[in-house]
């Protein structure tokens, strides 16, 4: 983790650390605004979650070309400032008594666009700041700081919501983006090879890069399916814990913190686990562990739910680090921006469909059956990886 103290990488990570800490509060506070303040229905909750990731489907491909053409540092700064303004509008509207679900939808979409640009830029910038030999360690350290920040966020959000109400808890996130903008501004960005101005916006460009590779093809398909079904749980967790199990906001925050704490442990051991079992099997084992949370939630038993959240958090770290490192190491630098944007279009953009389906299925089937269905779908992603060359891939070479 010595990379944490190196100049330019440290600035990038510090901005991510602060903004992720704030965003982890909003992750809990925003749905609580919808549930407690605006009395949102399951369908509205599913739509709110879907709109957060919908920009990855609509703007994912152009985002890759934008990232390849403009200063990554400038893009990070502009995205941070924009998100600070958007999130700050929620407590202002609440104070004025004019907050409506439509505003939450608008903020979800616009912050989703800016998050798409910021995350694509950050993932493109990181490999330029470290050597290929240090890439696994750099991703481990980067996700460690992110997970440490997100671990404290849900608990803090629960207590903040109880102390000052959900809309005003989001103000913390707005301030965090201001701090992140300052640290991003201080980054000295390495010079990049310019991309031809007339490069067309084509889905096929990123798809060719991903699916022409014998490892990245099944990795992309596995992650897309796992993400689609996994995202069905996201909009329902808060709703399920509050309305069906009657948990207080503080207990909801603690349950989500259990996942973050385990993710911190996962980032600490992920590199060693990859060396021991191979990078492909490390990805598969992490993906399998992430399936547990839905089944655990369906039991309705608090100890089982806490354990399931912890196991799932551990799994997300164990599959997140190898999949990101594989992509960054196997894609040429001049194609990384477009390939990363296409990946996010497929994998993260697929979450919009999963989130929307969650509301419909929860309305038709109920919350618990939908949680179980999502876990079953996630297992399909594990099976795809297990039947591919990922099963026998041990190193990046």
mmCIF file with all atom_site columns, C-alpha atoms in Angstrom, residues 215-355:
data_model
loop_
_atom_site.group_PDB
_atom_site.id
_atom_site.type_symbol
_atom_site.label_atom_id
_atom_site.label_alt_id
_atom_site.label_comp_id
_atom_site.label_asym_id
_atom_site.label_entity_id
_atom_site.label_seq_id
_atom_site.pdbx_PDB_ins_code
_atom_site.Cartn_x
_atom_site.Cartn_y
_atom_site.Cartn_z
_atom_site.occupancy
_atom_site.B_iso_or_equiv
_atom_site.pdbx_formal_charge
_atom_site.auth_seq_id
_atom_site.auth_comp_id
_atom_site.auth_asym_id
_atom_site.auth_atom_id
_atom_site.pdbx_PDB_model_num
ATOM 1   C CA . UNK A 1 215 ? -10.585 -13.470 -21.184 1.00 0.00 ? 215 UNK A CA 1
ATOM 2   C CA . UNK A 1 216 ? -12.339 -10.108 -21.371 1.00 0.00 ? 216 UNK A CA 1
ATOM 3   C CA . UNK A 1 217 ? -15.236 -11.524 -23.420 1.00 0.00 ? 217 UNK A CA 1
ATOM 4   C CA . UNK A 1 218 ? -16.519 -13.991 -20.807 1.00 0.00 ? 218 UNK A CA 1
ATOM 5   C CA . UNK A 1 219 ? -15.527 -11.588 -18.037 1.00 0.00 ? 219 UNK A CA 1
ATOM 6   C CA . UNK A 1 220 ? -17.747 -8.895  -19.551 1.00 0.00 ? 220 UNK A CA 1
ATOM 7   C CA . UNK A 1 221 ? -20.681 -11.254 -20.078 1.00 0.00 ? 221 UNK A CA 1
ATOM 8   C CA . UNK A 1 222 ? -20.363 -12.716 -16.580 1.00 0.00 ? 222 UNK A CA 1
ATOM 9   C CA . UNK A 1 223 ? -20.142 -9.309  -14.942 1.00 0.00 ? 223 UNK A CA 1
ATOM 10  C CA . UNK A 1 224 ? -23.050 -7.918  -16.983 1.00 0.00 ? 224 UNK A CA 1
ATOM 11  C CA . UNK A 1 225 ? -25.430 -10.690 -15.970 1.00 0.00 ? 225 UNK A CA 1
ATOM 12  C CA . UNK A 1 226 ? -24.279 -10.658 -12.347 1.00 0.00 ? 226 UNK A CA 1
ATOM 13  C CA . UNK A 1 227 ? -24.669 -6.889  -12.213 1.00 0.00 ? 227 UNK A CA 1
ATOM 14  C CA . UNK A 1 228 ? -28.135 -6.926  -13.783 1.00 0.00 ? 228 UNK A CA 1
ATOM 15  C CA . UNK A 1 229 ? -29.545 -9.388  -11.260 1.00 0.00 ? 229 UNK A CA 1
ATOM 16  C CA . UNK A 1 230 ? -27.548 -7.973  -8.351  1.00 0.00 ? 230 UNK A CA 1
ATOM 17  C CA . UNK A 1 231 ? -28.941 -4.499  -8.991  1.00 0.00 ? 231 UNK A CA 1
ATOM 18  C CA . UNK A 1 232 ? -32.447 -5.845  -8.424  1.00 0.00 ? 232 UNK A CA 1
ATOM 19  C CA . UNK A 1 233 ? -31.626 -5.948  -4.720  1.00 0.00 ? 233 UNK A CA 1
ATOM 20  C CA . UNK A 1 234 ? -30.394 -2.369  -4.384  1.00 0.00 ? 234 UNK A CA 1
ATOM 21  C CA . UNK A 1 235 ? -33.707 -0.468  -4.551  1.00 0.00 ? 235 UNK A CA 1
ATOM 22  C CA . UNK A 1 236 ? -35.436 -2.975  -2.267  1.00 0.00 ? 236 UNK A CA 1
ATOM 23  C CA . UNK A 1 237 ? -33.023 -3.270  0.664   1.00 0.00 ? 237 UNK A CA 1
ATOM 24  C CA . UNK A 1 238 ? -33.983 -0.043  2.443   1.00 0.00 ? 238 UNK A CA 1
ATOM 25  C CA . UNK A 1 239 ? -37.664 -0.504  1.591   1.00 0.00 ? 239 UNK A CA 1
ATOM 26  C CA . UNK A 1 240 ? -37.613 -4.102  2.834   1.00 0.00 ? 240 UNK A CA 1
ATOM 27  C CA . UNK A 1 241 ? -35.774 -3.370  6.075   1.00 0.00 ? 241 UNK A CA 1
ATOM 28  C CA . UNK A 1 242 ? -37.884 -0.306  6.940   1.00 0.00 ? 242 UNK A CA 1
ATOM 29  C CA . UNK A 1 243 ? -41.375 -1.360  5.882   1.00 0.00 ? 243 UNK A CA 1
ATOM 30  C CA . UNK A 1 244 ? -41.398 -5.142  6.174   1.00 0.00 ? 244 UNK A CA 1
ATOM 31  C CA . UNK A 1 245 ? -38.951 -5.708  9.045   1.00 0.00 ? 245 UNK A CA 1
ATOM 32  C CA . UNK A 1 246 ? -39.608 -2.310  10.701  1.00 0.00 ? 246 UNK A CA 1
ATOM 33  C CA . UNK A 1 247 ? -35.943 -1.450  11.230  1.00 0.00 ? 247 UNK A CA 1
ATOM 34  C CA . UNK A 1 248 ? -34.950 2.071   12.279  1.00 0.00 ? 248 UNK A CA 1
ATOM 35  C CA . UNK A 1 249 ? -32.711 4.171   9.966   1.00 0.00 ? 249 UNK A CA 1
ATOM 36  C CA . UNK A 1 250 ? -29.779 3.623   12.347  1.00 0.00 ? 250 UNK A CA 1
ATOM 37  C CA . UNK A 1 251 ? -30.076 -0.177  12.088  1.00 0.00 ? 251 UNK A CA 1
ATOM 38  C CA . UNK A 1 252 ? -30.386 0.067   8.305   1.00 0.00 ? 252 UNK A CA 1
ATOM 39  C CA . UNK A 1 253 ? -27.122 1.998   8.236   1.00 0.00 ? 253 UNK A CA 1
ATOM 40  C CA . UNK A 1 254 ? -25.390 -0.580  10.439  1.00 0.00 ? 254 UNK A CA 1
ATOM 41  C CA . UNK A 1 255 ? -26.507 -3.427  8.156   1.00 0.00 ? 255 UNK A CA 1
ATOM 42  C CA . UNK A 1 256 ? -25.046 -1.686  5.125   1.00 0.00 ? 256 UNK A CA 1
ATOM 43  C CA . UNK A 1 257 ? -21.887 -0.884  7.088   1.00 0.00 ? 257 UNK A CA 1
ATOM 44  C CA . UNK A 1 258 ? -21.349 -4.616  7.662   1.00 0.00 ? 258 UNK A CA 1
ATOM 45  C CA . UNK A 1 259 ? -20.949 -5.005  3.913   1.00 0.00 ? 259 UNK A CA 1
ATOM 46  C CA . UNK A 1 260 ? -18.493 -2.114  3.726   1.00 0.00 ? 260 UNK A CA 1
ATOM 47  C CA . UNK A 1 261 ? -16.393 -3.392  6.631   1.00 0.00 ? 261 UNK A CA 1
ATOM 48  C CA . UNK A 1 262 ? -16.066 -6.802  5.012   1.00 0.00 ? 262 UNK A CA 1
ATOM 49  C CA . UNK A 1 263 ? -15.164 -5.134  1.712   1.00 0.00 ? 263 UNK A CA 1
ATOM 50  C CA . UNK A 1 264 ? -12.257 -3.425  3.492   1.00 0.00 ? 264 UNK A CA 1
ATOM 51  C CA . UNK A 1 265 ? -11.015 -6.832  4.614   1.00 0.00 ? 265 UNK A CA 1
ATOM 52  C CA . UNK A 1 266 ? -11.482 -8.118  1.077   1.00 0.00 ? 266 UNK A CA 1
ATOM 53  C CA . UNK A 1 267 ? -9.305  -5.384  -0.422  1.00 0.00 ? 267 UNK A CA 1
ATOM 54  C CA . UNK A 1 268 ? -6.556  -6.178  2.088   1.00 0.00 ? 268 UNK A CA 1
ATOM 55  C CA . UNK A 1 269 ? -6.435  -9.852  1.133   1.00 0.00 ? 269 UNK A CA 1
ATOM 56  C CA . UNK A 1 270 ? -7.450  -9.680  -2.561  1.00 0.00 ? 270 UNK A CA 1
ATOM 57  C CA . UNK A 1 271 ? -3.914  -9.475  -3.981  1.00 0.00 ? 271 UNK A CA 1
ATOM 58  C CA . UNK A 1 272 ? -2.722  -12.414 -1.883  1.00 0.00 ? 272 UNK A CA 1
ATOM 59  C CA . UNK A 1 273 ? -5.870  -14.373 -2.769  1.00 0.00 ? 273 UNK A CA 1
ATOM 60  C CA . UNK A 1 274 ? -5.247  -13.741 -6.499  1.00 0.00 ? 274 UNK A CA 1
ATOM 61  C CA . UNK A 1 275 ? -1.691  -15.036 -6.147  1.00 0.00 ? 275 UNK A CA 1
ATOM 62  C CA . UNK A 1 276 ? -2.853  -18.115 -4.262  1.00 0.00 ? 276 UNK A CA 1
ATOM 63  C CA . UNK A 1 277 ? -5.765  -19.300 -6.421  1.00 0.00 ? 277 UNK A CA 1
ATOM 64  C CA . UNK A 1 278 ? -5.154  -17.352 -9.641  1.00 0.00 ? 278 UNK A CA 1
ATOM 65  C CA . UNK A 1 279 ? -6.732  -14.134 -10.818 1.00 0.00 ? 279 UNK A CA 1
ATOM 66  C CA . UNK A 1 280 ? -9.557  -15.911 -12.683 1.00 0.00 ? 280 UNK A CA 1
ATOM 67  C CA . UNK A 1 281 ? -10.637 -18.074 -9.767  1.00 0.00 ? 281 UNK A CA 1
ATOM 68  C CA . UNK A 1 282 ? -10.312 -15.124 -7.408  1.00 0.00 ? 282 UNK A CA 1
ATOM 69  C CA . UNK A 1 283 ? -12.863 -13.296 -9.565  1.00 0.00 ? 283 UNK A CA 1
ATOM 70  C CA . UNK A 1 284 ? -15.235 -16.286 -9.578  1.00 0.00 ? 284 UNK A CA 1
ATOM 71  C CA . UNK A 1 285 ? -14.990 -16.893 -5.829  1.00 0.00 ? 285 UNK A CA 1
ATOM 72  C CA . UNK A 1 286 ? -15.747 -13.255 -5.095  1.00 0.00 ? 286 UNK A CA 1
ATOM 73  C CA . UNK A 1 287 ? -18.698 -13.239 -7.443  1.00 0.00 ? 287 UNK A CA 1
ATOM 74  C CA . UNK A 1 288 ? -20.073 -16.379 -5.790  1.00 0.00 ? 288 UNK A CA 1
ATOM 75  C CA . UNK A 1 289 ? -19.830 -14.873 -2.294  1.00 0.00 ? 289 UNK A CA 1
ATOM 76  C CA . UNK A 1 290 ? -21.684 -11.754 -3.422  1.00 0.00 ? 290 UNK A CA 1
ATOM 77  C CA . UNK A 1 291 ? -24.752 -13.900 -4.166  1.00 0.00 ? 291 UNK A CA 1
ATOM 78  C CA . UNK A 1 292 ? -25.356 -14.565 -0.452  1.00 0.00 ? 292 UNK A CA 1
ATOM 79  C CA . UNK A 1 293 ? -26.895 -11.215 0.534   1.00 0.00 ? 293 UNK A CA 1
ATOM 80  C CA . UNK A 1 294 ? -30.229 -11.667 -1.260  1.00 0.00 ? 294 UNK A CA 1
ATOM 81  C CA . UNK A 1 295 ? -30.935 -15.048 0.310   1.00 0.00 ? 295 UNK A CA 1
ATOM 82  C CA . UNK A 1 296 ? -29.869 -13.759 3.729   1.00 0.00 ? 296 UNK A CA 1
ATOM 83  C CA . UNK A 1 297 ? -32.214 -10.783 3.481   1.00 0.00 ? 297 UNK A CA 1
ATOM 84  C CA . UNK A 1 298 ? -35.108 -13.054 2.553   1.00 0.00 ? 298 UNK A CA 1
ATOM 85  C CA . UNK A 1 299 ? -34.811 -14.923 5.859   1.00 0.00 ? 299 UNK A CA 1
ATOM 86  C CA . UNK A 1 300 ? -35.808 -11.785 7.787   1.00 0.00 ? 300 UNK A CA 1
ATOM 87  C CA . UNK A 1 301 ? -33.454 -12.780 10.624  1.00 0.00 ? 301 UNK A CA 1
ATOM 88  C CA . UNK A 1 302 ? -31.224 -9.934  11.803  1.00 0.00 ? 302 UNK A CA 1
ATOM 89  C CA . UNK A 1 303 ? -28.085 -12.039 12.550  1.00 0.00 ? 303 UNK A CA 1
ATOM 90  C CA . UNK A 1 304 ? -28.357 -13.795 9.186   1.00 0.00 ? 304 UNK A CA 1
ATOM 91  C CA . UNK A 1 305 ? -28.866 -10.473 7.386   1.00 0.00 ? 305 UNK A CA 1
ATOM 92  C CA . UNK A 1 306 ? -25.772 -8.965  9.017   1.00 0.00 ? 306 UNK A CA 1
ATOM 93  C CA . UNK A 1 307 ? -23.712 -12.061 8.143   1.00 0.00 ? 307 UNK A CA 1
ATOM 94  C CA . UNK A 1 308 ? -25.023 -12.094 4.587   1.00 0.00 ? 308 UNK A CA 1
ATOM 95  C CA . UNK A 1 309 ? -24.152 -8.439  4.114   1.00 0.00 ? 309 UNK A CA 1
ATOM 96  C CA . UNK A 1 310 ? -20.624 -9.116  5.387   1.00 0.00 ? 310 UNK A CA 1
ATOM 97  C CA . UNK A 1 311 ? -20.067 -12.126 3.107   1.00 0.00 ? 311 UNK A CA 1
ATOM 98  C CA . UNK A 1 312 ? -21.405 -10.207 0.135   1.00 0.00 ? 312 UNK A CA 1
ATOM 99  C CA . UNK A 1 313 ? -19.145 -7.232  0.862   1.00 0.00 ? 313 UNK A CA 1
ATOM 100 C CA . UNK A 1 314 ? -16.123 -9.535  1.038   1.00 0.00 ? 314 UNK A CA 1
ATOM 101 C CA . UNK A 1 315 ? -17.098 -11.066 -2.293  1.00 0.00 ? 315 UNK A CA 1
ATOM 102 C CA . UNK A 1 316 ? -17.477 -7.715  -4.039  1.00 0.00 ? 316 UNK A CA 1
ATOM 103 C CA . UNK A 1 317 ? -13.900 -6.781  -3.152  1.00 0.00 ? 317 UNK A CA 1
ATOM 104 C CA . UNK A 1 318 ? -12.547 -10.171 -4.209  1.00 0.00 ? 318 UNK A CA 1
ATOM 105 C CA . UNK A 1 319 ? -14.109 -9.962  -7.684  1.00 0.00 ? 319 UNK A CA 1
ATOM 106 C CA . UNK A 1 320 ? -13.821 -6.197  -8.173  1.00 0.00 ? 320 UNK A CA 1
ATOM 107 C CA . UNK A 1 321 ? -10.031 -5.980  -7.990  1.00 0.00 ? 321 UNK A CA 1
ATOM 108 C CA . UNK A 1 322 ? -9.197  -8.828  -10.431 1.00 0.00 ? 322 UNK A CA 1
ATOM 109 C CA . UNK A 1 323 ? -11.757 -7.786  -13.039 1.00 0.00 ? 323 UNK A CA 1
ATOM 110 C CA . UNK A 1 324 ? -10.575 -4.174  -13.067 1.00 0.00 ? 324 UNK A CA 1
ATOM 111 C CA . UNK A 1 325 ? -6.913  -5.203  -13.211 1.00 0.00 ? 325 UNK A CA 1
ATOM 112 C CA . UNK A 1 326 ? -7.538  -7.651  -16.057 1.00 0.00 ? 326 UNK A CA 1
ATOM 113 C CA . UNK A 1 327 ? -9.230  -4.954  -18.121 1.00 0.00 ? 327 UNK A CA 1
ATOM 114 C CA . UNK A 1 328 ? -6.593  -2.309  -17.503 1.00 0.00 ? 328 UNK A CA 1
ATOM 115 C CA . UNK A 1 329 ? -3.717  -4.689  -18.243 1.00 0.00 ? 329 UNK A CA 1
ATOM 116 C CA . UNK A 1 330 ? -5.121  -6.251  -21.427 1.00 0.00 ? 330 UNK A CA 1
ATOM 117 C CA . UNK A 1 331 ? -6.436  -3.108  -23.172 1.00 0.00 ? 331 UNK A CA 1
ATOM 118 C CA . UNK A 1 332 ? -4.132  -0.734  -25.065 1.00 0.00 ? 332 UNK A CA 1
ATOM 119 C CA . UNK A 1 333 ? -3.899  2.752   -23.468 1.00 0.00 ? 333 UNK A CA 1
ATOM 120 C CA . UNK A 1 334 ? -5.364  4.523   -26.509 1.00 0.00 ? 334 UNK A CA 1
ATOM 121 C CA . UNK A 1 335 ? -8.427  2.233   -26.389 1.00 0.00 ? 335 UNK A CA 1
ATOM 122 C CA . UNK A 1 336 ? -8.900  2.214   -22.625 1.00 0.00 ? 336 UNK A CA 1
ATOM 123 C CA . UNK A 1 337 ? -11.279 5.183   -22.470 1.00 0.00 ? 337 UNK A CA 1
ATOM 124 C CA . UNK A 1 338 ? -13.726 3.790   -25.037 1.00 0.00 ? 338 UNK A CA 1
ATOM 125 C CA . UNK A 1 339 ? -13.439 0.216   -23.735 1.00 0.00 ? 339 UNK A CA 1
ATOM 126 C CA . UNK A 1 340 ? -14.033 1.368   -20.156 1.00 0.00 ? 340 UNK A CA 1
ATOM 127 C CA . UNK A 1 341 ? -17.072 3.366   -21.245 1.00 0.00 ? 341 UNK A CA 1
ATOM 128 C CA . UNK A 1 342 ? -18.447 0.368   -23.170 1.00 0.00 ? 342 UNK A CA 1
ATOM 129 C CA . UNK A 1 343 ? -17.866 -1.853  -20.137 1.00 0.00 ? 343 UNK A CA 1
ATOM 130 C CA . UNK A 1 344 ? -19.784 0.607   -17.976 1.00 0.00 ? 344 UNK A CA 1
ATOM 131 C CA . UNK A 1 345 ? -22.548 0.791   -20.588 1.00 0.00 ? 345 UNK A CA 1
ATOM 132 C CA . UNK A 1 346 ? -22.987 -2.969  -20.436 1.00 0.00 ? 346 UNK A CA 1
ATOM 133 C CA . UNK A 1 347 ? -22.233 -3.771  -16.806 1.00 0.00 ? 347 UNK A CA 1
ATOM 134 C CA . UNK A 1 348 ? -23.293 -0.691  -14.866 1.00 0.00 ? 348 UNK A CA 1
ATOM 135 C CA . UNK A 1 349 ? -25.853 0.398   -17.438 1.00 0.00 ? 349 UNK A CA 1
ATOM 136 C CA . UNK A 1 350 ? -27.472 -3.013  -17.063 1.00 0.00 ? 350 UNK A CA 1
ATOM 137 C CA . UNK A 1 351 ? -28.203 -2.044  -13.489 1.00 0.00 ? 351 UNK A CA 1
ATOM 138 C CA . UNK A 1 352 ? -30.845 0.375   -14.782 1.00 0.00 ? 352 UNK A CA 1
ATOM 139 C CA . UNK A 1 353 ? -32.788 -2.551  -16.228 1.00 0.00 ? 353 UNK A CA 1
ATOM 140 C CA . UNK A 1 354 ? -32.334 -4.604  -13.058 1.00 0.00 ? 354 UNK A CA 1
ATOM 141 C CA . UNK A 1 355 ? -33.437 -1.724  -10.826 1.00 0.00 ? 355 UNK A CA 1
#
